[in-house]
Short mmCIF file of C-alpha atoms in Angstrom, two decimals:
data_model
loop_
_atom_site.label_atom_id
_atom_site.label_comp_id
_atom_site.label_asym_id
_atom_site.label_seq_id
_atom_site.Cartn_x
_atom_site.Cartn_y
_atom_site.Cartn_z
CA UNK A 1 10.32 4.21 -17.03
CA UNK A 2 7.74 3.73 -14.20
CA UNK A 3 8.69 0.87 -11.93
CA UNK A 4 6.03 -0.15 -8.96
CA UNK A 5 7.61 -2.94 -6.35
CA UNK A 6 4.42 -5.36 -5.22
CA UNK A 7 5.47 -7.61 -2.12
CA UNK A 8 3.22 -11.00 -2.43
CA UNK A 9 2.69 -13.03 0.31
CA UNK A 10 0.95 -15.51 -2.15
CA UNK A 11 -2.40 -15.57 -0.23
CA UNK A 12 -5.76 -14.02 -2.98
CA UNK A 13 -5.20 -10.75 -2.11
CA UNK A 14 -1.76 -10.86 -3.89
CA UNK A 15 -3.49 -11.18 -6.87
CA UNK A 16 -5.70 -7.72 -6.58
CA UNK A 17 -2.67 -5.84 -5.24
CA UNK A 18 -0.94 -6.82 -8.41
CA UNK A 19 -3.82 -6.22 -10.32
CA UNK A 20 -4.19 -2.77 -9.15
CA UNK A 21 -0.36 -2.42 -10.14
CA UNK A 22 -0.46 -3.15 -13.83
CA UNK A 23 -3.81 -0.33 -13.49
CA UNK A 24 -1.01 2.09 -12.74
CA UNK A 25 1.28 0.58 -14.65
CA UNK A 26 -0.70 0.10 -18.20
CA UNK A 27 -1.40 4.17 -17.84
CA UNK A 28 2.67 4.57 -18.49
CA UNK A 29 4.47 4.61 -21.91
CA UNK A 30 6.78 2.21 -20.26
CA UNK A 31 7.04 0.52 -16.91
CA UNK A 32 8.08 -2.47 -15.25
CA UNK A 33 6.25 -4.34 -12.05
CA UNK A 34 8.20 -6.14 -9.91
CA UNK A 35 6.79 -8.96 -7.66
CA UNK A 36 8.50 -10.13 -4.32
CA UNK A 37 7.93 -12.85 -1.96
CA UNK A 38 10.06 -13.04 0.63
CA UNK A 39 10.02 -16.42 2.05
CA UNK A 40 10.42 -17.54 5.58
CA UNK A 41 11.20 -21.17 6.61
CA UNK A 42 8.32 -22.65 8.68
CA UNK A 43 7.80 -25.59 10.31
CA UNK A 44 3.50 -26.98 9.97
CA UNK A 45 1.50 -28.04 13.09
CA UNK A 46 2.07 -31.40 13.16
CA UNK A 47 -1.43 -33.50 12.37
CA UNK A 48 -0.57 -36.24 15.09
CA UNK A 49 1.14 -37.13 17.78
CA UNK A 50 4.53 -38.44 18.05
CA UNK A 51 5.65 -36.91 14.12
CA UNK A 52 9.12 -36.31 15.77
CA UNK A 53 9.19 -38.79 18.44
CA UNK A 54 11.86 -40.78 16.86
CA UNK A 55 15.72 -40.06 17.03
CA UNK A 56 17.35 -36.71 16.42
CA UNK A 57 18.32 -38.15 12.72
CA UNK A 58 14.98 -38.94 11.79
CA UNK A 59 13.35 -36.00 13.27
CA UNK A 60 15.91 -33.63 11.20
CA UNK A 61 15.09 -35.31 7.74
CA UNK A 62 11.85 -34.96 8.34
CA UNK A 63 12.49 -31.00 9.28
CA UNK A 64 14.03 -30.85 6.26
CA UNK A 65 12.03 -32.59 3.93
CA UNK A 66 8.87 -30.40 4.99
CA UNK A 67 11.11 -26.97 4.86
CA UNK A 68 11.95 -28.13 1.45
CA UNK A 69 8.90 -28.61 0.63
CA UNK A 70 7.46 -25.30 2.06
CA UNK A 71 10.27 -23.69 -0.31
CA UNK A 72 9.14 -25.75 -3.42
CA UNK A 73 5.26 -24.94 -2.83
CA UNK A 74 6.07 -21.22 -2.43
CA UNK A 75 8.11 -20.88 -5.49
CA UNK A 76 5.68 -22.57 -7.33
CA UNK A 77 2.43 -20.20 -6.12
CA UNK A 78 4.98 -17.19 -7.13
CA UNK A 79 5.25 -18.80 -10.82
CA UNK A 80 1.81 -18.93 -10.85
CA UNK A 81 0.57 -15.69 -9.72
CA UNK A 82 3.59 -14.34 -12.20
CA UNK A 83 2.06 -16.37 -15.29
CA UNK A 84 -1.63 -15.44 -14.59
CA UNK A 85 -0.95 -11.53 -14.64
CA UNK A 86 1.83 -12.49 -17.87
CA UNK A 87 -1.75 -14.35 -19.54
CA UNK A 88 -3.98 -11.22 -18.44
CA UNK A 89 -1.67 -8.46 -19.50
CA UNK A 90 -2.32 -7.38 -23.22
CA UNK A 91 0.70 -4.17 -22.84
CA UNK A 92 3.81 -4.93 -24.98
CA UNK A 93 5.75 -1.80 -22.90
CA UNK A 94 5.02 -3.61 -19.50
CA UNK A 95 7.90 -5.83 -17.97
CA UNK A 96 6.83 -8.49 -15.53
CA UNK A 97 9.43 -9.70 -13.44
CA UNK A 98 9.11 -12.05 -10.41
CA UNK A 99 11.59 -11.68 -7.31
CA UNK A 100 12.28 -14.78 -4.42
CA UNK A 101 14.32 -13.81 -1.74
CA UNK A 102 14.89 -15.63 1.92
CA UNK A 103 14.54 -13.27 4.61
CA UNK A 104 11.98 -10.93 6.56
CA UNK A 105 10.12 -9.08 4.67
CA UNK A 106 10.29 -6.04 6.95
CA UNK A 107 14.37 -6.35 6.13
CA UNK A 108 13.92 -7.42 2.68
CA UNK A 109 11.24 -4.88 1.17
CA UNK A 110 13.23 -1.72 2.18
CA UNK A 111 16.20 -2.98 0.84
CA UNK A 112 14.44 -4.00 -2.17
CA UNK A 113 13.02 -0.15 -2.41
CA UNK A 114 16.73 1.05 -1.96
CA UNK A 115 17.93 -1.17 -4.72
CA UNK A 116 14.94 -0.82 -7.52
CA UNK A 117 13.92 2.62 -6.48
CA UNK A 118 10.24 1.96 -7.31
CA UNK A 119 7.94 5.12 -8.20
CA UNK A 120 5.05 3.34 -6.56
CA UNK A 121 4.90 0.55 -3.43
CA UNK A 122 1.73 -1.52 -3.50
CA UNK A 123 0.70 -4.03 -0.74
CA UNK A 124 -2.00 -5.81 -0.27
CA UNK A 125 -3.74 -5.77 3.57
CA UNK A 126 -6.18 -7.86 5.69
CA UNK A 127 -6.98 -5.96 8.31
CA UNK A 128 -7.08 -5.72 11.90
CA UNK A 129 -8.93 -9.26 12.89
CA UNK A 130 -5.93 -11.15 11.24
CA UNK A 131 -2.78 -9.13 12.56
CA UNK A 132 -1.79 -11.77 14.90
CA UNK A 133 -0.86 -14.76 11.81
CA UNK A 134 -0.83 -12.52 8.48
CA UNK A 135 2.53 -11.31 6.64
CA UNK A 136 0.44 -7.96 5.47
CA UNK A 137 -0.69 -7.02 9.20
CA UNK A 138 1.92 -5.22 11.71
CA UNK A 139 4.41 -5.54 8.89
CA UNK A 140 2.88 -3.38 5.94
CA UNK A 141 2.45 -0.91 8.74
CA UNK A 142 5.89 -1.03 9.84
CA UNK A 143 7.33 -0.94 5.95
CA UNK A 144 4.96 2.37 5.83
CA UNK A 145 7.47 3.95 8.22
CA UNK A 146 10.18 2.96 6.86
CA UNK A 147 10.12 3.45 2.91
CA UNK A 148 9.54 7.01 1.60
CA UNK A 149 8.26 6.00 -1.68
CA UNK A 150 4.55 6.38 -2.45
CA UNK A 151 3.34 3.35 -1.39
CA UNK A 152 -0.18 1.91 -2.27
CA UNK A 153 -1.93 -0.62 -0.09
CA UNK A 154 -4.88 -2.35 -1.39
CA UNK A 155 -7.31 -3.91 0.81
CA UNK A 156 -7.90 -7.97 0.59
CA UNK A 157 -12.29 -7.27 0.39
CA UNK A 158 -11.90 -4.45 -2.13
CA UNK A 159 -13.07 -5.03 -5.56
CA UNK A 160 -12.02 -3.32 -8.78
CA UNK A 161 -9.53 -0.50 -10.13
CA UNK A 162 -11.99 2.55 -10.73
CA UNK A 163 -9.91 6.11 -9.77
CA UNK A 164 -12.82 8.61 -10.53
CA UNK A 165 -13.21 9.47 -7.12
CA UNK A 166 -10.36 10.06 -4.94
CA UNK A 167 -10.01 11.73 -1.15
CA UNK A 168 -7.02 13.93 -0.35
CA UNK A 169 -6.97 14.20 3.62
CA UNK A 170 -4.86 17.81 4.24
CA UNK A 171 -4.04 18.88 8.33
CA UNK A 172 -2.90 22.21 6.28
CA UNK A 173 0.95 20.68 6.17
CA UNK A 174 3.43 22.99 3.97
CA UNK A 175 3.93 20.00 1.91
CA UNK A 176 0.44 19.59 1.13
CA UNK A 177 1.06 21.73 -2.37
CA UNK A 178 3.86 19.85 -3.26
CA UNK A 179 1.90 15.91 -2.30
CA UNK A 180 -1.11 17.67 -4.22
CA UNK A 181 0.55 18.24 -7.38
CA UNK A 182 2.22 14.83 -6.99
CA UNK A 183 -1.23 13.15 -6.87
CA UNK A 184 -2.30 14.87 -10.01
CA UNK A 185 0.63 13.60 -11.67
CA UNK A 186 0.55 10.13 -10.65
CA UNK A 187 -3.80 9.79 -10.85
CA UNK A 188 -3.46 12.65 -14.39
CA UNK A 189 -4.46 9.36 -16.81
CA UNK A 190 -7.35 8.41 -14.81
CA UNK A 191 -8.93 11.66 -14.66
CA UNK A 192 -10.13 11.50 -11.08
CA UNK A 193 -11.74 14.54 -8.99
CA UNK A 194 -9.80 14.69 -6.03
CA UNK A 195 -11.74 16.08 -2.94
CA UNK A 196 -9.22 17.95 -0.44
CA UNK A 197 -10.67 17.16 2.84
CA UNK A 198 -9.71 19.08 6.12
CA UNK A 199 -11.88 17.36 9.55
CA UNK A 200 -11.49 19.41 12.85
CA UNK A 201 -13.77 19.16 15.97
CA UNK A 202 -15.84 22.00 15.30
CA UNK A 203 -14.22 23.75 12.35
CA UNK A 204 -12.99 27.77 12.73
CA UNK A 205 -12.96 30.57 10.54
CA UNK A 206 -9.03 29.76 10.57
CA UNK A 207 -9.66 26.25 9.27
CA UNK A 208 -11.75 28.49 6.38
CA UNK A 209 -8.70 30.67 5.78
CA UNK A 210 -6.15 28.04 5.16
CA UNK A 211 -8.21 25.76 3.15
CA UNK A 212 -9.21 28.37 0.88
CA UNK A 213 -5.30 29.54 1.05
CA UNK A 214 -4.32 25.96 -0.11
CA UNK A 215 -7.20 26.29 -2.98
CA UNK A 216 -5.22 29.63 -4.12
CA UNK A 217 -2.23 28.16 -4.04
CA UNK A 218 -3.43 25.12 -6.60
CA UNK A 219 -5.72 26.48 -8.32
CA UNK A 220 -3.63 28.47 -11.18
CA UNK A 221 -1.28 24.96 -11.81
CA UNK A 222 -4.33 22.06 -11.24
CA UNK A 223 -4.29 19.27 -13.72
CA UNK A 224 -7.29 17.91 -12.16
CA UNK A 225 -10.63 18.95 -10.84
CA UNK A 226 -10.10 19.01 -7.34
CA UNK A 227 -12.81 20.19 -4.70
CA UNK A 228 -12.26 21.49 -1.10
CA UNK A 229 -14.58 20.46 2.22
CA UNK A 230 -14.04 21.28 5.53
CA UNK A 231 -15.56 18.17 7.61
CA UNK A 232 -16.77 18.27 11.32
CA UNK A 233 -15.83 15.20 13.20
CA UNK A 234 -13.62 14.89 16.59
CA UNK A 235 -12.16 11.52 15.49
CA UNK A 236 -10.48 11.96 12.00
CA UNK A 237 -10.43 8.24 11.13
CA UNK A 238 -14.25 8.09 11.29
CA UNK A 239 -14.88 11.13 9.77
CA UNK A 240 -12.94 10.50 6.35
CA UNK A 241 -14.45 6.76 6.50
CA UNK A 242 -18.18 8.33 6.58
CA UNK A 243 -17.19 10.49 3.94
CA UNK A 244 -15.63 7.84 1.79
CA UNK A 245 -19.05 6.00 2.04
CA UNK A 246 -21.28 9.17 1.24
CA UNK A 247 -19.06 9.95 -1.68
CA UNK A 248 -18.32 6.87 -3.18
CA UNK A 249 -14.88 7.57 -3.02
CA UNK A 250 -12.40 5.24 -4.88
CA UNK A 251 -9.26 5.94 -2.95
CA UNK A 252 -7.73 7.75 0.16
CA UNK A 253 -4.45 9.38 -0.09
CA UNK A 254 -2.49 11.36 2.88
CA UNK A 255 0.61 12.42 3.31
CA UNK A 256 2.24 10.63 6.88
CA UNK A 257 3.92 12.89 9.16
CA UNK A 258 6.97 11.76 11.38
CA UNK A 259 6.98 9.21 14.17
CA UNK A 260 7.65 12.25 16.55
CA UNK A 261 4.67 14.93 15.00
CA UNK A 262 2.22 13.50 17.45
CA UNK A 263 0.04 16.13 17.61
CA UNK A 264 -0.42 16.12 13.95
CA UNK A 265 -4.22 15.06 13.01
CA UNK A 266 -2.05 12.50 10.34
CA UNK A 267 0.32 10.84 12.59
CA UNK A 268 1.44 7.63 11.98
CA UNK A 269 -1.04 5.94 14.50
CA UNK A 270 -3.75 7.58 12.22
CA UNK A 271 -1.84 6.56 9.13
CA UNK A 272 -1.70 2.90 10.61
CA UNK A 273 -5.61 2.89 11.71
CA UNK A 274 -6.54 3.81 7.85
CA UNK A 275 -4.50 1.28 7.21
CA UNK A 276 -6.15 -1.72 8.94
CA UNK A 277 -9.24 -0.23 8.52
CA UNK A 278 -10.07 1.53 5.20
CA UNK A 279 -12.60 -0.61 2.40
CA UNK A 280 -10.72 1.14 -0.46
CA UNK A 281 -6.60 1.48 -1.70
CA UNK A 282 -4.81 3.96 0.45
CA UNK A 283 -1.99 5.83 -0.87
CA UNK A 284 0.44 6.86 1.14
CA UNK A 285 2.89 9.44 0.61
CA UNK A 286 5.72 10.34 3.35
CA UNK A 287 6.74 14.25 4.90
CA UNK A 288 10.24 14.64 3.39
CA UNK A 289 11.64 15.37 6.77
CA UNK A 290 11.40 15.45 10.37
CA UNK A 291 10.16 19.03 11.52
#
């Protein structure tokens, strides 16, 4: 059973994040998609002045009414997010279900990974211009850290579900082998070439040695057709993001290295910048330890 986890924060984007989960899902003999929202009370900007100028008794049934309220209209987007992908989904092996919790979502979601122990994480993300007022902004970053299942974020412009191109960032990481083969295995239905990239500031005949080592090492047990480039570029970020254009590449995965491996070209600043800034699906998948 494949099981993806797809925290909603019921704005359009939630729609193409789940959409992009029952791509992965359909692909499965059987799997089941989980959607969250975790909701938040809120109070509205009042429209006028003097909305809770009258006594404390009045002003807290009006508090209440609108919370209430807030709750009602939430639960109600969720049911109808959950019965528009239930009306669009043609798989008999697929099981919807639809998840409402009260809490933070940066509490919530990990717990929710510990509980369901999802083989994929997909989030949708809005980028850096809306970080200040958006659920999917310092959040899905911090929820990045913190899980260490793949997770899958999906950015709110980006249109479609086509894998036939996909980007492999490698800073020549022992685990790189290992996150490799995972790839293949998760992307094997969709057939995708997977370009290995490497990007140094002026590239050595070391950088040569250990990318063609890491083609060695896949090479006898690849599932895929995977191709290797060495890219010149002093900020990595840019570089992949040029290449993604020139290429036409469908999705960026990387393998996120631990809060303290600073001097790793994938850190989790780097990580977080691809984040808020990449125009196609990032996958993320997480170092299995500190080193």
């Amino acid at each position: 059973m494949f099981k993806i986890l797809v925290p909603v924060d019921l704005t359009d984007s939630a729609y193409k994040a789940c959409n992009f989960a029952l791509t992965f899902a359909n692909q499965a003999p059987e799997a089941t998609v989980v959607i969250l929202h975790c909701y938040q009370d809120y109070l509205e900007e009042p429209n006028g002045e003097g909305m809770f100028s009258e006594s404390n008794a009045t002003s807290e049934i009006i508090t209440d009414h609108v919370l209430r309220r807030n709750q009602t209209d939430a639960q109600e987007k969720l049911d109808e997010l959950y019965q528009s992908l239930k009306a669009v989904n043609k798989n008999p092996y697929l099981q919807l279900e639809r998840v409402f919790m009260y809490g933070m979502p940066e509490d919530l979601v990990p717990e929710e990974v510990q509980r369901f122990k999802p083989d994929l994480l997909v989030m949708a993300t809005k980028g850096e211009s809306n970080l200040a007022r958006t659920f999917f902004g310092t959040i899905s970053t911090n929820i990045a850290q913190d899980v260490k299942v793949p997770m899958l974020t999906v950015p709110e412009t980006y249109e479609g579900t086509t894998l036939k191109r996909v980007l492999y960032a490698t800073d020549f990481d022992k685990e790189d082998a290992q996150t490799l083969e995972a790839l293949q295995q998760l992307l094997l239905p969709f057939s995708p070439v997977i370009e290995c990239v490497h990007v140094a500031d002026e590239p050595t005949r070391s950088d040569n040695k250990k990318l063609e080592a890491l083609r060695s090492k896949l090479q006898q047990t690849a599932k895929t057709n995977i191709s290797y480039t060495l890219l010149d570029g002093d900020d990595v970020a840019d570089a992949l993001q040029k290449f993604v254009s020139e290429q036409a590449i469908d999705m960026v995965a990387l393998t996120s290295r631990s809060r303290t491996l600073l001097g790793s070209l994938l850190n989790p600043s780097l990580t977080k910048r691809l984040m808020l800034e990449s125009q196609v699906p990032l996958l993320i998948f997480h170092a299995s330890a500190d080193e």
